[in-house]
Amino acid sequence: MKRTENHSVTMATPLSRRRNHRTDVGEDSRRVEVELTCEAPQAERVFVAGDFNHWRAGDLRLRRDETGSWKVQVWLPPGRYEYRFIVDGEWQNDPHASACVPNGFGSSNGVLLVK
């Protein structure tokens, strides 16, 4: 059963012991499927980086759908995560993030709460 927290994050039923090499989280932890969406119809490349993937800018690439939205699914344990999108090389906030917090670079990070 899926429920939507906001326009850019969808959460799903947790799965146990699901491996996800892209997020570097423990193998035995409970995971929730999270879909991140970036509205950038003119973009050529979109990535997401956050503390869930050690801020590796080129690690999680989003795919463009037929409407021009960019999406990626990741499996994360419940918790609080900070993240930003990288759209054609430019770091950007998610306008649909549940909250934003200052970072050490003079901008802010989006906050993702996984339940």
Short mmCIF file of N, CA, C and O in Angstrom, two decimals:
data_model
loop_
_atom_site.label_atom_id
_atom_site.label_comp_id
_atom_site.label_asym_id
_atom_site.label_seq_id
_atom_site.Cartn_x
_atom_site.Cartn_y
_atom_site.Cartn_z
N MET A 1 0.83 -1.16 0.00
CA MET A 1 0.00 0.00 0.00
C MET A 1 0.88 1.23 0.00
O MET A 1 1.75 1.38 0.83
N LYS A 2 0.70 2.14 -0.94
CA LYS A 2 1.51 3.33 -1.02
C LYS A 2 0.77 4.51 -0.44
O LYS A 2 -0.42 4.63 -0.55
N ARG A 3 1.55 5.40 0.18
CA ARG A 3 0.98 6.65 0.64
C ARG A 3 1.95 7.76 0.25
O ARG A 3 3.15 7.53 0.18
N THR A 4 1.45 8.94 0.02
CA THR A 4 2.30 10.03 -0.43
C THR A 4 2.48 11.04 0.69
O THR A 4 1.51 11.52 1.24
N GLU A 5 3.72 11.34 1.04
CA GLU A 5 4.04 12.34 2.05
C GLU A 5 3.92 13.73 1.46
O GLU A 5 3.44 14.63 2.09
N ASN A 6 4.41 13.93 0.26
CA ASN A 6 4.30 15.21 -0.45
C ASN A 6 4.41 14.91 -1.93
O ASN A 6 4.45 13.77 -2.33
N HIS A 7 4.49 15.91 -2.74
CA HIS A 7 4.50 15.72 -4.19
C HIS A 7 5.73 14.98 -4.70
O HIS A 7 5.70 14.40 -5.76
N SER A 8 6.82 15.01 -3.95
CA SER A 8 8.04 14.45 -4.48
C SER A 8 8.49 13.16 -3.83
O SER A 8 9.42 12.55 -4.27
N VAL A 9 7.83 12.73 -2.78
CA VAL A 9 8.26 11.53 -2.08
C VAL A 9 7.08 10.60 -1.89
O VAL A 9 6.06 10.99 -1.37
N THR A 10 7.23 9.36 -2.33
CA THR A 10 6.21 8.35 -2.11
C THR A 10 6.82 7.25 -1.26
O THR A 10 7.94 6.83 -1.52
N MET A 11 6.09 6.80 -0.27
CA MET A 11 6.59 5.74 0.58
C MET A 11 5.74 4.49 0.38
O MET A 11 4.57 4.58 0.04
N ALA A 12 6.36 3.33 0.59
CA ALA A 12 5.65 2.07 0.38
C ALA A 12 5.86 1.16 1.57
O ALA A 12 6.61 1.46 2.49
N THR A 13 5.24 0.00 1.51
CA THR A 13 5.35 -1.00 2.55
C THR A 13 6.81 -1.42 2.70
O THR A 13 7.49 -1.68 1.72
N PRO A 14 7.32 -1.50 3.95
CA PRO A 14 8.70 -1.89 4.15
C PRO A 14 8.97 -3.34 3.77
O PRO A 14 8.09 -4.18 3.87
N LEU A 15 10.18 -3.59 3.31
CA LEU A 15 10.64 -4.94 3.03
C LEU A 15 11.82 -5.24 3.94
O LEU A 15 12.61 -4.37 4.25
N SER A 16 11.95 -6.47 4.36
CA SER A 16 13.06 -6.86 5.22
C SER A 16 14.21 -7.39 4.39
O SER A 16 14.01 -8.00 3.35
N ARG A 17 15.39 -7.13 4.87
CA ARG A 17 16.63 -7.68 4.31
C ARG A 17 16.77 -7.47 2.81
O ARG A 17 17.27 -8.33 2.09
N ARG A 18 16.37 -6.36 2.31
CA ARG A 18 16.52 -6.07 0.89
C ARG A 18 17.86 -5.38 0.68
O ARG A 18 18.14 -4.36 1.29
N ARG A 19 18.68 -5.91 -0.18
CA ARG A 19 19.99 -5.33 -0.46
C ARG A 19 19.83 -4.16 -1.43
O ARG A 19 19.09 -4.24 -2.38
N ASN A 20 20.55 -3.10 -1.17
CA ASN A 20 20.57 -1.96 -2.08
C ASN A 20 21.97 -1.38 -2.04
O ASN A 20 22.32 -0.63 -1.16
N HIS A 21 22.77 -1.74 -3.03
CA HIS A 21 24.15 -1.29 -3.05
C HIS A 21 24.27 0.21 -3.25
O HIS A 21 25.27 0.81 -2.92
N ARG A 22 23.24 0.84 -3.75
CA ARG A 22 23.32 2.26 -4.06
C ARG A 22 23.21 3.15 -2.83
O ARG A 22 23.61 4.30 -2.88
N THR A 23 22.64 2.67 -1.73
CA THR A 23 22.45 3.53 -0.57
C THR A 23 23.39 3.20 0.59
O THR A 23 23.42 3.92 1.56
N ASP A 24 24.14 2.12 0.49
CA ASP A 24 25.13 1.76 1.50
C ASP A 24 24.56 1.69 2.91
O ASP A 24 25.17 2.15 3.86
N VAL A 25 23.39 1.12 3.07
CA VAL A 25 22.82 0.93 4.40
C VAL A 25 22.96 -0.53 4.78
O VAL A 25 23.20 -1.38 3.94
N GLY A 26 22.80 -0.84 6.05
CA GLY A 26 22.99 -2.21 6.54
C GLY A 26 22.09 -3.22 5.87
O GLY A 26 20.95 -2.93 5.53
N GLU A 27 22.59 -4.42 5.69
CA GLU A 27 21.86 -5.47 4.99
C GLU A 27 20.62 -5.94 5.75
O GLU A 27 19.65 -6.34 5.15
N ASP A 28 20.66 -5.94 7.07
CA ASP A 28 19.58 -6.52 7.86
C ASP A 28 18.55 -5.51 8.32
O ASP A 28 17.67 -5.84 9.10
N SER A 29 18.63 -4.29 7.88
CA SER A 29 17.69 -3.27 8.36
C SER A 29 16.39 -3.29 7.55
O SER A 29 16.36 -3.67 6.40
N ARG A 30 15.32 -2.86 8.20
CA ARG A 30 14.04 -2.73 7.53
C ARG A 30 14.14 -1.58 6.54
O ARG A 30 14.70 -0.55 6.84
N ARG A 31 13.56 -1.74 5.36
CA ARG A 31 13.67 -0.73 4.31
C ARG A 31 12.31 -0.30 3.81
O ARG A 31 11.36 -1.07 3.84
N VAL A 32 12.24 0.90 3.33
CA VAL A 32 11.02 1.46 2.75
C VAL A 32 11.38 1.99 1.36
O VAL A 32 12.41 2.65 1.20
N GLU A 33 10.56 1.68 0.38
CA GLU A 33 10.79 2.21 -0.96
C GLU A 33 10.38 3.69 -0.98
O GLU A 33 9.28 4.04 -0.59
N VAL A 34 11.29 4.53 -1.43
CA VAL A 34 11.06 5.95 -1.51
C VAL A 34 11.28 6.39 -2.95
O VAL A 34 12.30 6.05 -3.55
N GLU A 35 10.34 7.10 -3.51
CA GLU A 35 10.49 7.64 -4.86
C GLU A 35 10.75 9.13 -4.77
O GLU A 35 9.96 9.87 -4.20
N LEU A 36 11.88 9.55 -5.30
CA LEU A 36 12.21 10.97 -5.36
C LEU A 36 11.90 11.48 -6.75
O LEU A 36 12.26 10.83 -7.74
N THR A 37 11.27 12.63 -6.83
CA THR A 37 10.86 13.21 -8.11
C THR A 37 11.35 14.63 -8.22
O THR A 37 11.21 15.41 -7.27
N CYS A 38 11.92 14.97 -9.37
CA CYS A 38 12.40 16.32 -9.64
C CYS A 38 11.70 16.82 -10.90
O CYS A 38 11.72 16.16 -11.93
N GLU A 39 11.09 17.99 -10.80
CA GLU A 39 10.41 18.60 -11.94
C GLU A 39 11.43 19.46 -12.70
O GLU A 39 11.74 20.57 -12.28
N ALA A 40 11.98 18.94 -13.77
CA ALA A 40 12.97 19.65 -14.58
C ALA A 40 12.85 19.18 -16.02
O ALA A 40 13.72 18.50 -16.54
N PRO A 41 11.73 19.53 -16.71
CA PRO A 41 11.47 18.98 -18.04
C PRO A 41 12.53 19.32 -19.10
O PRO A 41 12.70 18.57 -20.05
N GLN A 42 13.25 20.41 -18.93
CA GLN A 42 14.26 20.80 -19.91
C GLN A 42 15.65 20.23 -19.62
O GLN A 42 16.57 20.40 -20.43
N ALA A 43 15.80 19.56 -18.50
CA ALA A 43 17.11 19.05 -18.09
C ALA A 43 17.56 17.89 -18.96
O ALA A 43 16.76 17.16 -19.53
N GLU A 44 18.87 17.74 -19.04
CA GLU A 44 19.45 16.60 -19.77
C GLU A 44 19.90 15.50 -18.82
O GLU A 44 19.89 14.33 -19.20
N ARG A 45 20.28 15.86 -17.59
CA ARG A 45 20.70 14.88 -16.59
C ARG A 45 20.30 15.37 -15.22
O ARG A 45 20.48 16.54 -14.89
N VAL A 46 19.78 14.46 -14.40
CA VAL A 46 19.42 14.78 -13.02
C VAL A 46 19.90 13.65 -12.12
O VAL A 46 19.69 12.47 -12.42
N PHE A 47 20.55 14.03 -11.03
CA PHE A 47 21.02 13.10 -10.01
C PHE A 47 20.48 13.58 -8.67
O PHE A 47 20.05 14.72 -8.53
N VAL A 48 20.55 12.71 -7.68
CA VAL A 48 20.24 13.10 -6.30
C VAL A 48 21.41 12.64 -5.44
O VAL A 48 21.98 11.58 -5.66
N ALA A 49 21.77 13.50 -4.50
CA ALA A 49 22.81 13.17 -3.54
C ALA A 49 22.31 13.54 -2.16
O ALA A 49 21.58 14.51 -1.99
N GLY A 50 22.70 12.73 -1.18
CA GLY A 50 22.29 13.01 0.19
C GLY A 50 23.10 12.19 1.16
O GLY A 50 23.98 11.43 0.76
N ASP A 51 22.77 12.35 2.44
CA ASP A 51 23.52 11.58 3.41
C ASP A 51 23.22 10.09 3.29
O ASP A 51 23.98 9.26 3.76
N PHE A 52 22.15 9.70 2.59
CA PHE A 52 21.85 8.29 2.38
C PHE A 52 22.79 7.63 1.38
O PHE A 52 22.86 6.42 1.30
N ASN A 53 23.52 8.42 0.56
CA ASN A 53 24.51 7.84 -0.36
C ASN A 53 25.86 8.54 -0.23
O ASN A 53 26.63 8.59 -1.18
N HIS A 54 26.11 9.10 0.96
CA HIS A 54 27.38 9.76 1.28
C HIS A 54 27.66 10.94 0.36
O HIS A 54 28.80 11.23 0.05
N TRP A 55 26.61 11.60 -0.11
CA TRP A 55 26.70 12.81 -0.95
C TRP A 55 27.48 12.57 -2.24
O TRP A 55 28.09 13.48 -2.78
N ARG A 56 27.44 11.37 -2.77
CA ARG A 56 28.10 11.08 -4.05
C ARG A 56 27.22 11.62 -5.18
O ARG A 56 26.16 11.06 -5.48
N ALA A 57 27.66 12.68 -5.81
CA ALA A 57 26.85 13.44 -6.77
C ALA A 57 26.47 12.64 -8.01
O ALA A 57 25.43 12.88 -8.61
N GLY A 58 27.26 11.71 -8.45
CA GLY A 58 26.97 10.96 -9.67
C GLY A 58 26.45 9.56 -9.43
O GLY A 58 26.38 8.76 -10.36
N ASP A 59 26.07 9.24 -8.21
CA ASP A 59 25.72 7.88 -7.84
C ASP A 59 24.28 7.50 -8.19
O ASP A 59 24.03 6.42 -8.69
N LEU A 60 23.31 8.37 -7.92
CA LEU A 60 21.90 8.05 -8.13
C LEU A 60 21.31 8.93 -9.22
O LEU A 60 20.93 10.08 -8.98
N ARG A 61 21.23 8.37 -10.41
CA ARG A 61 20.70 9.11 -11.55
C ARG A 61 19.19 8.90 -11.64
O ARG A 61 18.70 7.77 -11.52
N LEU A 62 18.46 9.96 -11.88
CA LEU A 62 17.02 9.89 -12.07
C LEU A 62 16.72 9.66 -13.54
O LEU A 62 17.52 10.01 -14.41
N ARG A 63 15.56 9.06 -13.81
CA ARG A 63 15.12 8.81 -15.19
C ARG A 63 13.94 9.70 -15.51
O ARG A 63 13.04 9.86 -14.70
N ARG A 64 13.94 10.24 -16.72
CA ARG A 64 12.85 11.11 -17.15
C ARG A 64 11.67 10.26 -17.60
O ARG A 64 11.83 9.31 -18.36
N ASP A 65 10.46 10.65 -17.16
CA ASP A 65 9.26 9.95 -17.63
C ASP A 65 8.63 10.74 -18.77
O ASP A 65 9.16 11.76 -19.21
N GLU A 66 7.50 10.26 -19.25
CA GLU A 66 6.86 10.87 -20.43
C GLU A 66 6.34 12.29 -20.17
O GLU A 66 6.12 13.04 -21.12
N THR A 67 6.20 12.69 -18.91
CA THR A 67 5.72 14.04 -18.60
C THR A 67 6.87 15.03 -18.40
O THR A 67 6.63 16.22 -18.21
N GLY A 68 8.09 14.55 -18.43
CA GLY A 68 9.25 15.42 -18.20
C GLY A 68 9.72 15.44 -16.76
O GLY A 68 10.67 16.13 -16.43
N SER A 69 9.07 14.67 -15.89
CA SER A 69 9.51 14.56 -14.49
C SER A 69 10.64 13.53 -14.42
O SER A 69 10.65 12.56 -15.16
N TRP A 70 11.55 13.75 -13.51
CA TRP A 70 12.66 12.84 -13.29
C TRP A 70 12.42 12.09 -11.99
O TRP A 70 12.07 12.69 -10.98
N LYS A 71 12.65 10.75 -12.00
CA LYS A 71 12.34 9.93 -10.82
C LYS A 71 13.40 8.88 -10.59
O LYS A 71 14.03 8.39 -11.53
N VAL A 72 13.53 8.51 -9.30
CA VAL A 72 14.38 7.40 -8.90
C VAL A 72 13.77 6.78 -7.65
O VAL A 72 13.19 7.49 -6.82
N GLN A 73 13.87 5.47 -7.54
CA GLN A 73 13.42 4.76 -6.35
C GLN A 73 14.65 4.29 -5.58
O GLN A 73 15.58 3.76 -6.18
N VAL A 74 14.61 4.50 -4.28
CA VAL A 74 15.66 4.01 -3.40
C VAL A 74 15.00 3.31 -2.21
O VAL A 74 13.85 3.60 -1.89
N TRP A 75 15.72 2.39 -1.60
CA TRP A 75 15.23 1.67 -0.42
C TRP A 75 16.03 2.16 0.77
O TRP A 75 17.26 2.04 0.80
N LEU A 76 15.33 2.74 1.75
CA LEU A 76 16.00 3.33 2.90
C LEU A 76 15.38 2.84 4.20
O LEU A 76 14.17 2.66 4.27
N PRO A 77 16.20 2.68 5.24
CA PRO A 77 15.65 2.40 6.55
C PRO A 77 14.92 3.64 7.07
O PRO A 77 15.22 4.76 6.65
N PRO A 78 13.97 3.46 7.97
CA PRO A 78 13.31 4.63 8.55
C PRO A 78 14.35 5.58 9.16
O PRO A 78 15.34 5.14 9.73
N GLY A 79 14.10 6.86 9.00
CA GLY A 79 15.02 7.85 9.55
C GLY A 79 14.85 9.19 8.88
O GLY A 79 13.97 9.41 8.05
N ARG A 80 15.74 10.10 9.20
CA ARG A 80 15.76 11.46 8.65
C ARG A 80 16.98 11.60 7.77
O ARG A 80 18.09 11.26 8.18
N TYR A 81 16.78 12.09 6.55
CA TYR A 81 17.85 12.22 5.58
C TYR A 81 17.85 13.63 4.99
O TYR A 81 16.80 14.22 4.80
N GLU A 82 19.04 14.14 4.66
CA GLU A 82 19.17 15.40 3.94
C GLU A 82 19.62 15.08 2.53
O GLU A 82 20.39 14.14 2.32
N TYR A 83 19.15 15.88 1.56
CA TYR A 83 19.47 15.61 0.16
C TYR A 83 19.31 16.86 -0.69
O TYR A 83 18.71 17.83 -0.28
N ARG A 84 19.86 16.79 -1.92
CA ARG A 84 19.68 17.84 -2.93
C ARG A 84 19.72 17.16 -4.30
O ARG A 84 20.31 16.10 -4.48
N PHE A 85 19.09 17.81 -5.27
CA PHE A 85 19.15 17.36 -6.65
C PHE A 85 20.31 18.05 -7.35
O PHE A 85 20.66 19.18 -7.01
N ILE A 86 20.90 17.39 -8.35
CA ILE A 86 21.91 17.99 -9.21
C ILE A 86 21.33 17.95 -10.62
O ILE A 86 21.21 16.89 -11.23
N VAL A 87 20.93 19.12 -11.11
CA VAL A 87 20.27 19.24 -12.41
C VAL A 87 21.26 19.87 -13.38
O VAL A 87 21.66 21.03 -13.21
N ASP A 88 21.70 19.09 -14.36
CA ASP A 88 22.69 19.55 -15.33
C ASP A 88 23.88 20.21 -14.64
O ASP A 88 24.36 21.28 -15.05
N GLY A 89 24.35 19.59 -13.58
CA GLY A 89 25.53 20.06 -12.86
C GLY A 89 25.28 21.11 -11.80
O GLY A 89 26.19 21.47 -11.06
N GLU A 90 24.06 21.61 -11.67
CA GLU A 90 23.73 22.63 -10.68
C GLU A 90 22.98 22.01 -9.50
O GLU A 90 21.97 21.34 -9.69
N TRP A 91 23.46 22.26 -8.29
CA TRP A 91 22.82 21.76 -7.09
C TRP A 91 21.54 22.55 -6.84
O TRP A 91 21.56 23.79 -6.89
N GLN A 92 20.44 21.84 -6.60
CA GLN A 92 19.14 22.49 -6.38
C GLN A 92 18.38 21.80 -5.26
O GLN A 92 18.49 20.60 -5.07
N ASN A 93 17.56 22.60 -4.58
CA ASN A 93 16.69 22.04 -3.55
C ASN A 93 15.44 21.47 -4.18
O ASN A 93 15.03 21.87 -5.27
N ASP A 94 14.81 20.57 -3.47
CA ASP A 94 13.52 20.03 -3.84
C ASP A 94 12.46 20.98 -3.28
O ASP A 94 12.32 21.09 -2.06
N PRO A 95 11.69 21.67 -4.13
CA PRO A 95 10.68 22.60 -3.61
C PRO A 95 9.56 21.89 -2.86
O PRO A 95 8.80 22.54 -2.14
N HIS A 96 9.46 20.58 -2.99
CA HIS A 96 8.42 19.82 -2.32
C HIS A 96 8.93 19.09 -1.07
O HIS A 96 8.21 18.28 -0.50
N ALA A 97 10.17 19.36 -0.66
CA ALA A 97 10.72 18.71 0.54
C ALA A 97 9.88 19.09 1.76
O ALA A 97 9.34 20.19 1.84
N SER A 98 9.80 18.17 2.70
CA SER A 98 9.01 18.42 3.91
C SER A 98 9.59 19.57 4.72
O SER A 98 8.86 20.25 5.44
N ALA A 99 10.90 19.81 4.61
CA ALA A 99 11.57 20.91 5.31
C ALA A 99 12.92 21.12 4.65
O ALA A 99 13.40 20.27 3.90
N CYS A 100 13.53 22.26 4.93
CA CYS A 100 14.89 22.55 4.49
C CYS A 100 15.71 22.99 5.69
O CYS A 100 15.18 23.64 6.60
N VAL A 101 16.99 22.63 5.69
CA VAL A 101 17.88 23.02 6.77
C VAL A 101 19.16 23.59 6.16
O VAL A 101 19.57 23.17 5.08
N PRO A 102 19.78 24.57 6.82
CA PRO A 102 21.02 25.16 6.29
C PRO A 102 22.13 24.10 6.22
O PRO A 102 22.19 23.19 7.04
N ASN A 103 22.98 24.25 5.21
CA ASN A 103 24.15 23.39 5.12
C ASN A 103 25.41 24.25 5.24
O ASN A 103 25.31 25.47 5.37
N GLY A 104 26.55 23.67 5.19
CA GLY A 104 27.81 24.41 5.36
C GLY A 104 28.29 25.10 4.11
O GLY A 104 29.42 25.60 4.08
N PHE A 105 27.46 25.18 3.07
CA PHE A 105 27.89 25.77 1.81
C PHE A 105 27.11 27.04 1.46
O PHE A 105 27.09 27.46 0.31
N GLY A 106 26.39 27.59 2.43
CA GLY A 106 25.64 28.81 2.19
C GLY A 106 24.30 28.61 1.54
O GLY A 106 23.67 29.56 1.07
N SER A 107 23.85 27.38 1.46
CA SER A 107 22.53 27.07 0.90
C SER A 107 21.84 26.14 1.88
O SER A 107 22.17 26.10 3.06
N SER A 108 20.85 25.41 1.41
CA SER A 108 20.14 24.50 2.31
C SER A 108 19.92 23.15 1.65
O SER A 108 20.01 23.02 0.44
N ASN A 109 19.63 22.16 2.48
CA ASN A 109 19.33 20.81 2.03
C ASN A 109 17.87 20.51 2.31
O ASN A 109 17.31 20.97 3.30
N GLY A 110 17.26 19.70 1.44
CA GLY A 110 15.93 19.21 1.70
C GLY A 110 15.99 18.13 2.76
O GLY A 110 17.03 17.47 2.94
N VAL A 111 14.89 17.95 3.47
CA VAL A 111 14.82 16.92 4.50
C VAL A 111 13.79 15.88 4.06
O VAL A 111 12.70 16.23 3.64
N LEU A 112 14.18 14.63 4.16
CA LEU A 112 13.33 13.50 3.81
C LEU A 112 13.13 12.68 5.07
O LEU A 112 14.10 12.25 5.71
N LEU A 113 11.88 12.50 5.46
CA LEU A 113 11.55 11.67 6.63
C LEU A 113 10.97 10.36 6.14
O LEU A 113 9.94 10.35 5.45
N VAL A 114 11.62 9.26 6.47
CA VAL A 114 11.16 7.93 6.08
C VAL A 114 10.62 7.26 7.32
O VAL A 114 11.32 7.13 8.33
N LYS A 115 9.35 6.83 7.27
CA LYS A 115 8.70 6.21 8.42
C LYS A 115 8.59 4.72 8.25
O LYS A 115 8.52 4.20 7.19
#
